Amino acid sequence: MQAVPIAFYDTKPYDREYFTRGAAETAVELRFHEFRLDASNAASASGSRAVCVFVNDRLDRECLKVLAGLGVELIALRCAGFNNADLEAARELGLAVVRVPAYSPHAVAEHAVTLLMALNRKIHRAFNRVRELNFSLGGLVGFDLHGKTVGIVGTGKIGRIAAQIFRGFGCEVVAYDPFPMDEWAASNQVRYVALDELLGKSDMISLHLPLTPETFHLIDAASIARMKPGVYLVNTSRGKLVDSAAVIHALKTRHLGGVALDVYEEEEGVFFEDHSATALQDDVLSRLLTFPNVLITSHQAFLTHEALTAIAAVTLDSIGRFSEGLEPVAERVLV
Ligand code: NAD
């Protein structure tokens, strides 16, 4: 059987490792690129039937036009979110687009809880102190999660798991989602409320909703003003859900008690890369990093063995089906 060439973009050693392992028994030829795909470099997909991209590759109309012109037929997103792809343009150009709708919602939900726990109990600060043989406890006071109220915004695959973990801690969980899952909520003692009520009631708020034009800067100065003073905010979803300037202001006034971010609105070109020997050009991110009550990870919530294995398996299966002319798995199809 003729090998199907696939051009991979924005690949890191772990992508190459898991995809190479996953493709061992398949008829695909993996062409790994380290750079991110955009219109200016899309010609590099020449000779490939499919391209496989991640969250920060830029699949705008211009880029898709180049890909379609080269004879690329399939765009395989190796992620769940698809805000970086112009689906309307893909449809017009006759390009098929698939994604991995769920690879391990546990990985992301567990990371959100990990961030919150670490931030609350000041683990990031304690770790540094102890390494310098400073065993003092001043400034490390946290709070019990038990009995506190957690607001889950978005009760899809990830939000529901996060809610259940918080229930396990003995938290009261309130949730907001325009499409509530009433049966699930009843069986997990989760209460759906209006977004305003969630903002006003919660001691901790965790975001688990997609980025769309309607949810852009859902958390801004106005919504922060409706939150309880001292509230902790966790965002493992998409950076642009949160107005970073408003967050900085609220951290300075102490309206926000702590902020944990796995995503950042201008993360493209910064996250996933080593900038330790260069000057960070982003002054907003630099300011965020100065707060002792801000904990940032570099979009790593998905990074577990189980998730990477599932991402490679599902993506390669979608590509295999496409190349063999088989019916795609409906839930993976975007276009
Ligand atoms: P999902 O599609 O299963 O659930 C999303 C939920 O959000 C749905 O129930 C939907 O009804 C709800 N929603 C939509 N608009 C809303 C609004 N305005 N307010 C409240 N809820 C709203 O998605 P998921 O798999 O649970 O993923 C959630 C988020 O996590 C996505 O943004 C995804 O991009 C992000 N994510 C991040 C990582 C990471 O590594 N940090 C990994 C995977 C997914």
CSV table of C-alpha atoms and ligand atoms in Angstrom, one decimal:
chain,number,residue,atom,x,y,z
A,1,MET,CA,0.0,0.0,0.0
A,2,GLN,CA,1.3,3.5,-0.9
A,3,ALA,CA,2.3,5.5,2.2
A,4,VAL,CA,0.1,8.5,3.0
A,5,PRO,CA,2.4,11.6,3.6
A,6,ILE,CA,1.4,13.8,6.5
A,7,ALA,CA,3.1,17.1,7.3
A,8,PHE,CA,3.1,17.7,11.1
A,9,TYR,CA,3.6,21.3,12.4
A,10,ASP,CA,4.7,22.7,15.7
A,11,THR,CA,6.0,19.3,16.8
A,12,LYS,CA,7.9,18.8,20.0
A,13,PRO,CA,9.9,15.7,21.1
A,14,TYR,CA,6.9,14.2,22.8
A,15,ASP,CA,4.7,14.6,19.7
A,16,ARG,CA,7.3,12.9,17.6
A,17,GLU,CA,7.7,10.1,20.1
A,18,TYR,CA,4.0,9.3,20.5
A,19,PHE,CA,3.1,9.7,16.8
A,20,THR,CA,6.1,7.6,15.7
A,21,ARG,CA,5.1,4.9,18.1
A,22,GLY,CA,1.4,5.1,17.1
A,23,ALA,CA,2.2,5.0,13.4
A,24,ALA,CA,4.4,1.9,13.6
A,25,GLU,CA,1.8,-0.4,12.1
A,26,THR,CA,0.2,2.1,9.7
A,27,ALA,CA,0.7,3.2,6.1
A,28,VAL,CA,1.5,6.8,6.9
A,29,GLU,CA,4.7,8.7,6.3
A,30,LEU,CA,5.3,11.3,9.0
A,31,ARG,CA,7.0,14.5,8.0
A,32,PHE,CA,7.7,16.4,11.2
A,33,HIS,CA,8.3,20.2,11.2
A,34,GLU,CA,9.1,22.1,14.4
A,35,PHE,CA,7.8,25.4,13.1
A,36,ARG,CA,4.2,26.6,13.4
A,37,LEU,CA,2.2,26.5,10.2
A,38,ASP,CA,0.9,29.8,8.8
A,39,ALA,CA,0.3,31.2,5.3
A,40,SER,CA,4.0,32.2,4.9
A,41,ASN,CA,5.3,28.7,5.2
A,42,ALA,CA,2.4,26.6,4.1
A,43,ALA,CA,4.3,25.7,0.9
A,44,SER,CA,6.2,23.2,3.1
A,45,ALA,CA,3.2,20.9,3.0
A,46,SER,CA,3.9,20.3,-0.7
A,47,GLY,CA,3.5,16.6,-1.5
A,48,SER,CA,1.5,15.9,1.7
A,49,ARG,CA,-2.1,14.6,1.6
A,50,ALA,CA,-2.8,15.7,5.1
A,51,VAL,CA,-1.5,18.2,7.6
A,52,CYS,CA,-1.5,17.7,11.3
A,53,VAL,CA,-1.5,20.8,13.4
A,54,PHE,CA,-1.8,22.0,17.1
A,55,VAL,CA,-3.4,24.9,19.0
A,56,ASN,CA,-1.1,27.7,17.8
A,57,ASP,CA,-0.8,26.9,14.1
A,58,ARG,CA,-2.6,29.6,12.2
A,59,LEU,CA,-5.1,28.0,9.7
A,60,ASP,CA,-6.6,31.3,8.4
A,61,ARG,CA,-8.2,31.6,4.9
A,62,GLU,CA,-4.9,32.5,3.3
A,63,CYS,CA,-3.1,29.5,4.8
A,64,LEU,CA,-5.9,27.1,3.8
A,65,LYS,CA,-5.9,28.5,0.3
A,66,VAL,CA,-2.2,27.6,-0.1
A,67,LEU,CA,-2.8,24.1,1.4
A,68,ALA,CA,-5.7,23.5,-1.0
A,69,GLY,CA,-3.7,24.7,-3.9
A,70,LEU,CA,-0.9,22.2,-3.0
A,71,GLY,CA,-3.4,19.3,-3.1
A,72,VAL,CA,-3.7,18.8,0.7
A,73,GLU,CA,-7.1,17.3,1.4
A,74,LEU,CA,-7.3,16.9,5.1
A,75,ILE,CA,-6.5,19.1,8.1
A,76,ALA,CA,-6.1,17.0,11.3
A,77,LEU,CA,-6.1,19.1,14.5
A,78,ARG,CA,-4.4,17.1,17.2
A,79,CYS,CA,-6.4,19.0,19.8
A,80,ALA,CA,-10.0,19.6,20.9
A,81,GLY,CA,-10.2,23.4,20.4
A,82,PHE,CA,-10.5,24.7,16.8
A,83,ASN,CA,-10.6,28.5,17.3
A,84,ASN,CA,-7.3,28.7,15.2
A,85,ALA,CA,-9.0,27.3,12.1
A,86,ASP,CA,-11.2,29.2,9.7
A,87,LEU,CA,-13.8,26.4,9.2
A,88,GLU,CA,-15.9,28.4,6.7
A,89,ALA,CA,-12.9,28.9,4.5
A,90,ALA,CA,-12.0,25.2,4.8
A,91,ARG,CA,-15.6,24.3,3.7
A,92,GLU,CA,-15.4,26.6,0.7
A,93,LEU,CA,-12.1,25.2,-0.3
A,94,GLY,CA,-13.2,21.6,-0.1
A,95,LEU,CA,-10.8,20.8,2.8
A,96,ALA,CA,-11.9,18.2,5.3
A,97,VAL,CA,-11.1,19.1,9.0
A,98,VAL,CA,-11.0,16.7,11.9
A,99,ARG,CA,-10.0,17.0,15.5
A,100,VAL,CA,-9.6,15.0,18.6
A,101,PRO,CA,-12.8,15.9,20.6
A,102,ALA,CA,-11.7,14.2,23.8
A,103,TYR,CA,-8.3,12.6,24.5
A,104,SER,CA,-8.2,12.7,28.3
A,105,PRO,CA,-10.6,15.1,29.9
A,106,HIS,CA,-9.1,13.8,33.2
A,107,ALA,CA,-5.7,15.2,32.3
A,108,VAL,CA,-7.0,18.7,31.9
A,109,ALA,CA,-9.5,18.6,34.9
A,110,GLU,CA,-6.8,17.2,37.2
A,111,HIS,CA,-4.3,19.9,36.1
A,112,ALA,CA,-6.9,22.6,36.9
A,113,VAL,CA,-7.3,21.2,40.4
A,114,THR,CA,-3.5,20.7,40.7
A,115,LEU,CA,-3.0,24.4,39.9
A,116,LEU,CA,-5.6,25.5,42.3
A,117,MET,CA,-4.3,23.3,45.1
A,118,ALA,CA,-0.7,24.4,44.5
A,119,LEU,CA,-1.6,28.1,44.4
A,120,ASN,CA,-3.8,27.9,47.5
A,121,ARG,CA,-1.2,26.0,49.6
A,122,LYS,CA,1.7,28.1,48.1
A,123,ILE,CA,3.6,25.0,47.0
A,124,HIS,CA,5.4,27.0,44.3
A,125,ARG,CA,6.8,29.4,47.0
A,126,ALA,CA,7.4,26.6,49.6
A,127,PHE,CA,9.4,24.6,47.0
A,128,ASN,CA,11.8,27.5,46.3
A,129,ARG,CA,12.1,28.4,50.0
A,130,VAL,CA,13.0,24.9,51.1
A,131,ARG,CA,15.6,24.6,48.4
A,132,GLU,CA,17.3,27.6,49.8
A,133,LEU,CA,17.2,26.0,53.3
A,134,ASN,CA,14.5,28.6,54.4
A,135,PHE,CA,12.2,26.4,56.4
A,136,SER,CA,10.0,29.3,57.7
A,137,LEU,CA,6.2,29.3,57.1
A,138,GLY,CA,5.5,33.0,57.0
A,139,GLY,CA,3.1,34.0,54.2
A,140,LEU,CA,2.2,30.3,53.4
A,141,VAL,CA,-1.2,30.2,55.0
A,142,GLY,CA,-3.8,28.6,52.7
A,143,PHE,CA,-7.4,27.6,53.2
A,144,ASP,CA,-9.4,24.3,53.4
A,145,LEU,CA,-11.2,23.5,50.2
A,146,HIS,CA,-13.7,21.6,52.2
A,147,GLY,CA,-16.9,23.6,52.6
A,148,LYS,CA,-15.9,26.3,50.1
A,149,THR,CA,-17.9,27.1,46.9
A,150,VAL,CA,-16.4,26.3,43.5
A,151,GLY,CA,-18.0,27.8,40.4
A,152,ILE,CA,-17.5,25.7,37.2
A,153,VAL,CA,-18.1,27.7,34.0
A,154,GLY,CA,-18.8,25.1,31.3
A,155,THR,CA,-19.9,21.6,32.2
A,156,GLY,CA,-18.7,19.7,29.2
A,157,LYS,CA,-16.3,16.8,29.3
A,158,ILE,CA,-13.6,18.5,31.4
A,159,GLY,CA,-15.8,20.8,33.5
A,160,ARG,CA,-17.9,17.8,34.7
A,161,ILE,CA,-14.8,15.9,35.9
A,162,ALA,CA,-13.4,19.0,37.6
A,163,ALA,CA,-16.7,19.5,39.4
A,164,GLN,CA,-16.7,15.9,40.6
A,165,ILE,CA,-13.2,16.2,41.9
A,166,PHE,CA,-14.2,19.3,43.8
A,167,ARG,CA,-17.2,17.5,45.2
A,168,GLY,CA,-14.8,14.9,46.4
A,169,PHE,CA,-13.0,17.5,48.5
A,170,GLY,CA,-16.3,18.4,50.1
A,171,CYS,CA,-16.8,21.6,48.1
A,172,GLU,CA,-20.2,23.0,47.2
A,173,VAL,CA,-20.2,23.2,43.4
A,174,VAL,CA,-22.3,25.6,41.4
A,175,ALA,CA,-22.1,25.6,37.6
A,176,TYR,CA,-23.1,27.6,34.6
A,177,ASP,CA,-23.6,26.3,31.1
A,178,PRO,CA,-26.1,27.4,28.5
A,179,PHE,CA,-26.7,23.6,27.9
A,180,PRO,CA,-27.1,22.2,31.4
A,181,MET,CA,-26.7,18.5,32.1
A,182,ASP,CA,-29.5,18.2,34.7
A,183,GLU,CA,-29.3,14.5,35.4
A,184,TRP,CA,-25.6,14.6,35.9
A,185,ALA,CA,-25.9,17.7,38.2
A,186,ALA,CA,-28.6,16.0,40.3
A,187,SER,CA,-26.6,12.8,40.7
A,188,ASN,CA,-23.4,14.8,41.7
A,189,GLN,CA,-25.1,17.4,43.9
A,190,VAL,CA,-24.0,20.2,41.5
A,191,ARG,CA,-26.4,23.2,41.3
A,192,TYR,CA,-26.8,25.1,38.0
A,193,VAL,CA,-27.1,28.8,38.6
A,194,ALA,CA,-27.0,31.9,36.4
A,195,LEU,CA,-23.5,33.2,35.5
A,196,ASP,CA,-23.9,36.3,37.7
A,197,GLU,CA,-24.9,34.2,40.7
A,198,LEU,CA,-21.9,31.9,40.1
A,199,LEU,CA,-19.6,34.9,40.0
A,200,GLY,CA,-21.0,36.4,43.2
A,201,LYS,CA,-21.1,33.1,45.2
A,202,SER,CA,-17.9,31.3,44.3
A,203,ASP,CA,-14.7,31.2,46.4
A,204,MET,CA,-13.0,29.6,43.4
A,205,ILE,CA,-13.9,29.8,39.7
A,206,SER,CA,-12.6,27.4,37.1
A,207,LEU,CA,-13.2,28.0,33.4
A,208,HIS,CA,-14.0,25.0,31.2
A,209,LEU,CA,-15.7,26.5,28.1
A,210,PRO,CA,-14.6,27.0,24.5
A,211,LEU,CA,-13.4,30.3,23.1
A,212,THR,CA,-16.0,31.8,20.7
A,213,PRO,CA,-16.7,35.4,19.7
A,214,GLU,CA,-19.4,35.3,22.5
A,215,THR,CA,-17.0,34.1,25.2
A,216,PHE,CA,-14.0,36.3,24.3
A,217,HIS,CA,-13.0,38.1,27.5
A,218,LEU,CA,-15.8,36.5,29.5
A,219,ILE,CA,-13.7,37.4,32.5
A,220,ASP,CA,-13.1,41.2,32.2
A,221,ALA,CA,-13.2,44.1,34.6
A,222,ALA,CA,-17.0,44.0,34.8
A,223,SER,CA,-17.3,40.3,35.6
A,224,ILE,CA,-14.4,40.5,38.1
A,225,ALA,CA,-16.2,43.3,39.8
A,226,ARG,CA,-19.2,40.9,40.4
A,227,MET,CA,-16.9,38.3,42.0
A,228,LYS,CA,-16.3,37.9,45.7
A,229,PRO,CA,-13.2,39.7,47.0
A,230,GLY,CA,-10.4,37.3,47.4
A,231,VAL,CA,-11.7,34.8,44.8
A,232,TYR,CA,-9.3,32.4,43.1
A,233,LEU,CA,-9.6,32.1,39.3
A,234,VAL,CA,-8.3,29.1,37.3
A,235,ASN,CA,-8.2,29.1,33.5
A,236,THR,CA,-7.1,25.9,31.7
A,237,SER,CA,-9.3,26.5,28.7
A,238,ARG,CA,-8.3,29.3,26.3
A,239,GLY,CA,-6.3,32.4,27.1
A,240,LYS,CA,-8.6,34.9,25.4
A,241,LEU,CA,-11.5,34.0,27.7
A,242,VAL,CA,-9.7,36.2,30.2
A,243,ASP,CA,-8.8,39.9,29.9
A,244,SER,CA,-5.2,39.8,31.3
A,245,ALA,CA,-5.1,43.6,31.9
A,246,ALA,CA,-8.2,43.4,34.0
A,247,VAL,CA,-6.7,40.5,36.0
A,248,ILE,CA,-3.6,42.5,36.7
A,249,HIS,CA,-5.6,45.4,37.9
A,250,ALA,CA,-7.7,43.1,40.2
A,251,LEU,CA,-4.5,41.4,41.5
A,252,LYS,CA,-3.1,44.9,42.4
A,253,THR,CA,-6.3,45.9,44.2
A,254,ARG,CA,-6.4,42.4,45.8
A,255,HIS,CA,-9.9,41.7,44.5
A,256,LEU,CA,-8.5,38.5,43.1
A,257,GLY,CA,-6.9,36.4,45.7
A,258,GLY,CA,-5.1,34.2,43.3
A,259,VAL,CA,-4.9,33.4,39.6
A,260,ALA,CA,-3.8,30.1,38.1
A,261,LEU,CA,-3.4,30.0,34.3
A,262,ASP,CA,-2.4,27.2,31.9
A,263,VAL,CA,-3.3,29.4,29.0
A,264,TYR,CA,-2.7,33.0,28.2
A,265,GLU,CA,-4.2,35.3,25.6
A,266,GLU,CA,-0.9,36.0,23.8
A,267,GLU,CA,0.6,32.6,24.4
A,268,GLU,CA,1.3,32.0,20.7
A,269,GLY,CA,5.1,32.1,20.1
A,270,VAL,CA,5.9,32.2,23.9
A,271,PHE,CA,4.3,29.0,25.4
A,272,PHE,CA,5.9,25.7,24.4
A,273,GLU,CA,9.2,27.4,23.8
A,274,ASP,CA,12.4,28.0,25.9
A,275,HIS,CA,12.8,31.8,26.3
A,276,SER,CA,15.2,31.5,29.3
A,277,ALA,CA,18.1,33.0,27.4
A,278,THR,CA,16.2,35.8,25.7
A,279,ALA,CA,14.3,38.9,26.9
A,280,LEU,CA,10.6,38.3,27.3
A,281,GLN,CA,8.9,40.8,25.0
A,282,ASP,CA,5.4,40.5,26.5
A,283,ASP,CA,5.1,43.1,29.3
A,284,VAL,CA,1.6,41.8,30.4
A,285,LEU,CA,2.9,38.3,30.9
A,286,SER,CA,6.0,39.6,32.6
A,287,ARG,CA,3.8,41.6,35.0
A,288,LEU,CA,1.6,38.5,35.7
A,289,LEU,CA,4.8,36.5,36.6
A,290,THR,CA,5.7,39.0,39.3
A,291,PHE,CA,2.7,38.3,41.5
A,292,PRO,CA,3.4,35.7,44.3
A,293,ASN,CA,-0.3,34.6,44.0
A,294,VAL,CA,-0.1,33.9,40.3
A,295,LEU,CA,0.8,30.4,39.0
A,296,ILE,CA,1.3,29.9,35.3
A,297,THR,CA,2.0,26.7,33.4
A,298,SER,CA,2.7,26.7,29.7
A,299,HIS,CA,-0.4,25.0,28.3
A,300,GLN,CA,0.6,21.7,29.7
A,301,ALA,CA,-2.8,20.5,31.1
A,302,PHE,CA,-3.1,17.9,28.3
A,303,LEU,CA,0.4,16.6,28.8
A,304,THR,CA,-0.1,13.1,30.2
A,305,HIS,CA,0.9,9.7,28.9
A,306,GLU,CA,-2.7,8.7,28.4
A,307,ALA,CA,-3.6,11.9,26.6
A,308,LEU,CA,-0.6,11.8,24.2
A,309,THR,CA,-1.3,8.2,23.4
A,310,ALA,CA,-5.0,8.9,22.7
A,311,ILE,CA,-4.2,12.0,20.6
A,312,ALA,CA,-1.9,10.0,18.4
A,313,ALA,CA,-4.2,7.0,18.1
A,314,VAL,CA,-7.3,9.1,17.3
A,315,THR,CA,-5.5,11.4,14.8
A,316,LEU,CA,-3.9,8.5,13.0
A,317,ASP,CA,-7.2,6.6,12.9
A,318,SER,CA,-8.9,9.6,11.4
A,319,ILE,CA,-6.2,10.0,8.7
A,320,GLY,CA,-6.3,6.3,8.0
A,321,ARG,CA,-10.1,6.3,7.5
A,322,PHE,CA,-9.8,9.3,5.2
A,323,SER,CA,-7.1,7.8,3.1
A,324,GLU,CA,-9.1,4.6,2.7
A,325,GLY,CA,-12.3,6.4,1.9
A,326,LEU,CA,-14.1,5.2,5.0
A,327,GLU,CA,-16.8,7.1,6.8
A,328,PRO,CA,-15.2,9.4,9.3
A,329,VAL,CA,-16.2,9.2,13.0
A,330,ALA,CA,-18.9,11.8,13.2
A,331,GLU,CA,-17.9,13.4,16.5
A,332,ARG,CA,-14.4,14.2,15.2
A,333,VAL,CA,-15.6,16.0,12.0
A,334,LEU,CA,-15.5,19.8,11.9
A,335,VAL,CA,-15.9,20.1,8.2
B,1,NAD,P1,-16.8,20.5,25.8
B,1,NAD,O1,-17.2,20.9,24.4
B,1,NAD,O2,-17.0,19.0,26.2
B,1,NAD,O3,-17.5,21.4,26.8
B,1,NAD,C1,-17.6,22.8,26.7
B,1,NAD,C2,-18.8,23.2,27.5
B,1,NAD,O4,-18.8,24.7,27.5
B,1,NAD,C3,-20.1,22.8,26.8
B,1,NAD,O5,-20.9,22.1,27.8
B,1,NAD,C4,-20.8,24.1,26.4
B,1,NAD,O6,-22.2,24.0,26.4
B,1,NAD,C5,-20.2,25.0,27.4
B,1,NAD,N1,-20.3,26.4,27.0
B,1,NAD,C6,-20.3,27.0,25.8
B,1,NAD,N2,-20.5,28.3,25.8
B,1,NAD,C7,-20.5,28.6,27.2
B,1,NAD,C8,-20.7,29.8,27.9
B,1,NAD,N3,-20.8,31.0,27.3
B,1,NAD,N4,-20.7,29.8,29.2
B,1,NAD,C9,-20.6,28.6,29.9
B,1,NAD,N5,-20.4,27.4,29.2
B,1,NAD,C10,-20.4,27.4,27.9
B,1,NAD,O7,-15.2,20.9,25.9
B,1,NAD,P2,-14.1,20.3,26.9
B,1,NAD,O8,-13.5,19.1,26.2
B,1,NAD,O9,-14.7,20.2,28.2
B,1,NAD,O10,-13.1,21.5,26.8
B,1,NAD,C11,-13.3,22.7,27.6
B,1,NAD,C12,-12.1,23.7,27.2
B,1,NAD,O11,-10.9,23.1,27.6
B,1,NAD,C13,-12.0,24.1,25.7
B,1,NAD,O12,-11.9,25.5,25.7
B,1,NAD,C14,-10.8,23.4,25.3
B,1,NAD,O13,-10.2,24.2,24.3
B,1,NAD,C15,-9.9,23.5,26.6
B,1,NAD,N6,-8.8,22.5,26.6
B,1,NAD,C16,-7.6,22.9,27.1
B,1,NAD,C17,-6.6,22.0,27.2
B,1,NAD,C18,-5.2,22.4,27.8
B,1,NAD,O14,-4.3,21.6,27.6
B,1,NAD,N7,-5.1,23.4,28.5
B,1,NAD,C19,-6.8,20.7,26.7
B,1,NAD,C20,-8.0,20.3,26.2
B,1,NAD,C21,-9.0,21.2,26.1
